[in-house]
Amino acid sequence: MALINHALKPSLPMTLEVWLLFIAVSFVPAISPGPAVFLALSNTLKFGGRATIWSGTGNALGLFILGFGVALGLGTIMETSALAFTILKFIGAGYLIWLGIKTWRDKSGLVEDDLNTRPPQKHKLFSTALIVSLTNPKAIVVILALFPPFMSAEGSALFQATILSATYAILCFLNHLMIAMMGGRLKSFMSNIKRIRLVRRVLGATFVSFGALLASAQR
């Protein structure tokens, strides 16, 4: 990040080159495993690729809102307000732990059963992913690290916030789309009931672990 800070002087307005550099720097964080990626994997295995597209859309919207808020001052509020951080931290932790317990105890497995398993309504898939992304302080930390070096005091804050937030959100959505497209192969691998039970429990434990880590995070 120091290299980027050196390369991007605050007086430089956003150009195509700056935007392309932002994409390159953001690629790894966008595809890195996290609560949203594990949620996408769970939805793909259990309900199919279409469900993952809806949850991926909710996640992308949440990231756009976070990025926009950070660029326009949310980062400062979170940095200076211990109460705001604590409230958001425990809401997110509780939600992730609840998702983990639900996934672990789910008797239907992770692969869609045409006779017994119906995917949740689209708005539920969307809203679950939206809440996960909005209540994850880790995402705020990533955005706080990524955005400042690419913003210029000379440019429009609204324009830059929109471009950077939309770009990062789209990168994350494309990662979820890739997971959705792998649905067929993933389902084939999970045709064995023992594999289904194992993956369901691993995913459930992962959600709970993320929730526990989030609850113990320090400012």
CSV table of C-alpha atoms in Angstrom, one decimal:
chain,number,residue,atom,x,y,z
A,1,MET,CA,0.0,0.0,0.0
A,2,ALA,CA,2.9,2.3,0.6
A,3,LEU,CA,3.9,1.8,-3.1
A,4,ILE,CA,0.5,2.8,-4.2
A,5,ASN,CA,0.5,5.8,-2.0
A,6,HIS,CA,3.8,6.8,-3.5
A,7,ALA,CA,2.5,6.2,-7.1
A,8,LEU,CA,-0.8,8.0,-6.6
A,9,LYS,CA,-0.2,11.6,-5.5
A,10,PRO,CA,-3.3,13.2,-3.9
A,11,SER,CA,-3.3,15.9,-6.6
A,12,LEU,CA,-3.8,13.4,-9.4
A,13,PRO,CA,-7.5,13.2,-10.5
A,14,MET,CA,-8.9,9.7,-11.3
A,15,THR,CA,-7.7,8.6,-14.7
A,16,LEU,CA,-8.2,5.3,-16.7
A,17,GLU,CA,-4.7,4.3,-15.5
A,18,VAL,CA,-5.6,4.9,-11.9
A,19,TRP,CA,-8.8,3.0,-12.3
A,20,LEU,CA,-7.1,0.0,-13.9
A,21,LEU,CA,-4.5,0.0,-11.1
A,22,PHE,CA,-7.3,0.0,-8.5
A,23,ILE,CA,-8.8,-3.1,-10.3
A,24,ALA,CA,-5.4,-4.9,-10.2
A,25,VAL,CA,-4.9,-4.1,-6.5
A,26,SER,CA,-8.5,-5.0,-5.6
A,27,PHE,CA,-8.5,-8.4,-7.4
A,28,VAL,CA,-7.0,-10.5,-4.6
A,29,PRO,CA,-9.2,-9.0,-1.8
A,30,ALA,CA,-12.3,-9.6,-4.0
A,31,ILE,CA,-11.7,-13.3,-4.4
A,32,SER,CA,-10.3,-14.0,-0.9
A,33,PRO,CA,-12.3,-16.4,1.3
A,34,GLY,CA,-14.6,-14.7,3.7
A,35,PRO,CA,-18.2,-14.9,5.1
A,36,ALA,CA,-19.8,-13.9,1.8
A,37,VAL,CA,-17.7,-16.4,-0.2
A,38,PHE,CA,-18.7,-19.2,2.1
A,39,LEU,CA,-22.3,-18.1,1.9
A,40,ALA,CA,-22.1,-18.2,-1.9
A,41,LEU,CA,-20.6,-21.7,-1.8
A,42,SER,CA,-23.3,-22.9,0.6
A,43,ASN,CA,-26.1,-21.5,-1.6
A,44,THR,CA,-24.5,-23.0,-4.8
A,45,LEU,CA,-24.3,-26.5,-3.3
A,46,LYS,CA,-27.7,-26.4,-1.7
A,47,PHE,CA,-29.9,-24.5,-4.0
A,48,GLY,CA,-28.0,-24.1,-7.3
A,49,GLY,CA,-26.3,-21.3,-9.2
A,50,ARG,CA,-29.4,-19.1,-9.6
A,51,ALA,CA,-29.6,-18.7,-5.8
A,52,THR,CA,-26.0,-17.7,-5.7
A,53,ILE,CA,-26.5,-15.0,-8.3
A,54,TRP,CA,-29.2,-13.5,-6.0
A,55,SER,CA,-27.1,-13.7,-2.9
A,56,GLY,CA,-24.1,-12.3,-4.9
A,57,THR,CA,-26.2,-9.4,-5.9
A,58,GLY,CA,-27.1,-8.7,-2.3
A,59,ASN,CA,-23.5,-8.9,-1.3
A,60,ALA,CA,-22.4,-6.5,-4.1
A,61,LEU,CA,-25.0,-4.0,-3.0
A,62,GLY,CA,-23.8,-4.2,0.6
A,63,LEU,CA,-20.2,-3.6,-0.5
A,64,PHE,CA,-21.2,-0.7,-2.7
A,65,ILE,CA,-23.0,0.9,0.3
A,66,LEU,CA,-20.0,0.3,2.5
A,67,GLY,CA,-17.6,1.7,0.0
A,68,PHE,CA,-19.7,4.7,-0.6
A,69,GLY,CA,-20.1,5.3,3.1
A,70,VAL,CA,-16.4,5.0,3.7
A,71,ALA,CA,-15.6,7.4,0.9
A,72,LEU,CA,-18.0,10.0,2.3
A,73,GLY,CA,-17.1,9.7,5.9
A,74,LEU,CA,-18.3,6.4,7.4
A,75,GLY,CA,-14.7,5.4,7.9
A,76,THR,CA,-14.0,8.4,10.2
A,77,ILE,CA,-17.1,7.6,12.3
A,78,MET,CA,-16.2,4.0,12.7
A,79,GLU,CA,-12.6,4.9,13.6
A,80,THR,CA,-13.6,7.4,16.3
A,81,SER,CA,-16.7,5.7,17.7
A,82,ALA,CA,-16.1,2.6,19.8
A,83,LEU,CA,-19.8,2.2,20.4
A,84,ALA,CA,-20.6,2.2,16.6
A,85,PHE,CA,-17.9,-0.4,16.0
A,86,THR,CA,-19.1,-2.6,18.9
A,87,ILE,CA,-22.7,-2.5,17.8
A,88,LEU,CA,-21.9,-3.4,14.2
A,89,LYS,CA,-19.4,-6.0,15.4
A,90,PHE,CA,-21.8,-7.9,17.6
A,91,ILE,CA,-24.7,-7.7,15.1
A,92,GLY,CA,-22.5,-9.2,12.4
A,93,ALA,CA,-21.0,-11.9,14.8
A,94,GLY,CA,-24.5,-13.0,16.0
A,95,TYR,CA,-25.8,-13.2,12.4
A,96,LEU,CA,-22.9,-15.3,11.2
A,97,ILE,CA,-23.1,-17.7,14.2
A,98,TRP,CA,-26.8,-18.1,13.6
A,99,LEU,CA,-26.1,-19.0,9.9
A,100,GLY,CA,-23.5,-21.5,11.0
A,101,ILE,CA,-25.8,-23.3,13.5
A,102,LYS,CA,-28.6,-23.3,10.9
A,103,THR,CA,-26.2,-24.8,8.2
A,104,TRP,CA,-24.8,-27.4,10.6
A,105,ARG,CA,-28.3,-28.6,11.8
A,106,ASP,CA,-29.8,-28.6,8.3
A,107,LYS,CA,-31.0,-32.1,7.6
A,108,SER,CA,-31.6,-31.5,3.9
A,109,GLY,CA,-27.8,-31.5,3.1
A,110,LEU,CA,-26.1,-29.1,0.7
A,111,VAL,CA,-27.2,-30.5,-2.6
A,112,GLU,CA,-30.5,-29.5,-3.9
A,113,ASP,CA,-33.2,-32.2,-3.7
A,114,ASP,CA,-35.9,-31.6,-6.3
A,115,LEU,CA,-38.5,-33.4,-4.2
A,116,ASN,CA,-37.9,-32.0,-0.8
A,117,THR,CA,-35.8,-28.8,-1.0
A,118,ARG,CA,-36.9,-25.5,-2.3
A,119,PRO,CA,-34.6,-22.5,-2.5
A,120,PRO,CA,-35.6,-19.6,-0.3
A,121,GLN,CA,-37.4,-16.7,-2.0
A,122,LYS,CA,-35.2,-14.4,-4.0
A,123,HIS,CA,-35.6,-11.5,-1.6
A,124,LYS,CA,-34.5,-13.7,1.3
A,125,LEU,CA,-31.3,-14.8,-0.5
A,126,PHE,CA,-30.7,-11.2,-1.4
A,127,SER,CA,-31.3,-9.8,2.1
A,128,THR,CA,-29.2,-12.5,3.9
A,129,ALA,CA,-26.2,-11.7,1.8
A,130,LEU,CA,-26.8,-8.0,2.1
A,131,ILE,CA,-26.9,-8.2,5.9
A,132,VAL,CA,-23.7,-10.3,5.9
A,133,SER,CA,-21.8,-7.8,3.9
A,134,LEU,CA,-23.1,-4.7,5.7
A,135,THR,CA,-22.4,-6.1,9.2
A,136,ASN,CA,-18.8,-7.3,8.5
A,137,PRO,CA,-16.2,-4.8,9.9
A,138,LYS,CA,-13.5,-6.8,8.1
A,139,ALA,CA,-15.0,-5.5,4.8
A,140,ILE,CA,-14.9,-2.0,6.1
A,141,VAL,CA,-11.2,-2.5,7.0
A,142,VAL,CA,-10.4,-3.7,3.5
A,143,ILE,CA,-12.3,-0.8,1.9
A,144,LEU,CA,-10.5,1.7,4.2
A,145,ALA,CA,-7.2,0.2,3.0
A,146,LEU,CA,-8.1,0.2,-0.7
A,147,PHE,CA,-9.9,3.4,-1.3
A,148,PRO,CA,-7.9,6.3,0.1
A,149,PRO,CA,-4.8,6.0,-2.2
A,150,PHE,CA,-7.0,6.2,-5.3
A,151,MET,CA,-9.0,9.3,-4.3
A,152,SER,CA,-8.0,12.8,-5.2
A,153,ALA,CA,-8.8,16.0,-3.4
A,154,GLU,CA,-9.2,17.7,-6.8
A,155,GLY,CA,-11.8,15.3,-8.1
A,156,SER,CA,-15.5,15.0,-7.2
A,157,ALA,CA,-15.9,12.9,-4.0
A,158,LEU,CA,-19.3,11.7,-5.2
A,159,PHE,CA,-17.9,10.6,-8.5
A,160,GLN,CA,-14.9,8.9,-7.1
A,161,ALA,CA,-16.9,7.2,-4.4
A,162,THR,CA,-19.3,5.9,-7.0
A,163,ILE,CA,-16.6,4.5,-9.3
A,164,LEU,CA,-14.5,2.9,-6.7
A,165,SER,CA,-17.5,1.4,-4.8
A,166,ALA,CA,-19.1,0.0,-8.0
A,167,THR,CA,-15.8,-1.4,-9.2
A,168,TYR,CA,-15.1,-3.3,-6.1
A,169,ALA,CA,-18.7,-4.5,-5.8
A,170,ILE,CA,-18.6,-5.8,-9.4
A,171,LEU,CA,-15.3,-7.7,-8.8
A,172,CYS,CA,-16.8,-9.4,-5.8
A,173,PHE,CA,-20.0,-10.2,-7.8
A,174,LEU,CA,-18.0,-11.8,-10.6
A,175,ASN,CA,-16.3,-14.0,-8.0
A,176,HIS,CA,-19.7,-15.2,-6.8
A,177,LEU,CA,-20.8,-15.7,-10.4
A,178,MET,CA,-17.8,-18.0,-11.0
A,179,ILE,CA,-18.8,-20.0,-7.9
A,180,ALA,CA,-22.4,-20.3,-9.3
A,181,MET,CA,-21.1,-21.5,-12.7
A,182,MET,CA,-19.2,-24.3,-10.9
A,183,GLY,CA,-22.5,-25.5,-9.4
A,184,GLY,CA,-22.7,-28.6,-11.6
A,185,ARG,CA,-19.3,-29.9,-10.8
A,186,LEU,CA,-19.7,-29.1,-7.1
A,187,LYS,CA,-23.0,-31.0,-7.0
A,188,SER,CA,-21.4,-34.0,-8.7
A,189,PHE,CA,-18.6,-34.1,-6.1
A,190,MET,CA,-21.2,-33.8,-3.4
A,191,SER,CA,-23.4,-36.7,-4.6
A,192,ASN,CA,-22.2,-38.9,-1.7
A,193,ILE,CA,-24.2,-38.4,1.5
A,194,LYS,CA,-21.1,-38.5,3.7
A,195,ARG,CA,-19.5,-35.8,1.7
A,196,ILE,CA,-22.7,-33.7,1.9
A,197,ARG,CA,-22.8,-34.1,5.7
A,198,LEU,CA,-19.1,-33.3,6.0
A,199,VAL,CA,-19.2,-30.2,3.9
A,200,ARG,CA,-22.4,-29.0,5.6
A,201,ARG,CA,-20.7,-29.2,9.0
A,202,VAL,CA,-17.4,-27.6,7.7
A,203,LEU,CA,-19.4,-24.7,6.3
A,204,GLY,CA,-21.5,-24.4,9.5
A,205,ALA,CA,-18.3,-24.4,11.7
A,206,THR,CA,-16.7,-21.9,9.3
A,207,PHE,CA,-19.6,-19.5,9.7
A,208,VAL,CA,-19.5,-19.9,13.5
A,209,SER,CA,-15.7,-19.3,13.5
A,210,PHE,CA,-16.1,-16.1,11.5
A,211,GLY,CA,-18.7,-15.0,13.9
A,212,ALA,CA,-16.5,-15.7,16.9
A,213,LEU,CA,-13.5,-14.0,15.3
A,214,LEU,CA,-15.6,-11.0,14.5
A,215,ALA,CA,-16.9,-10.8,18.1
A,216,SER,CA,-13.4,-10.8,19.4
A,217,ALA,CA,-12.0,-8.3,17.0
A,218,GLN,CA,-10.4,-5.2,18.5
A,219,ARG,CA,-10.6,-1.7,17.2
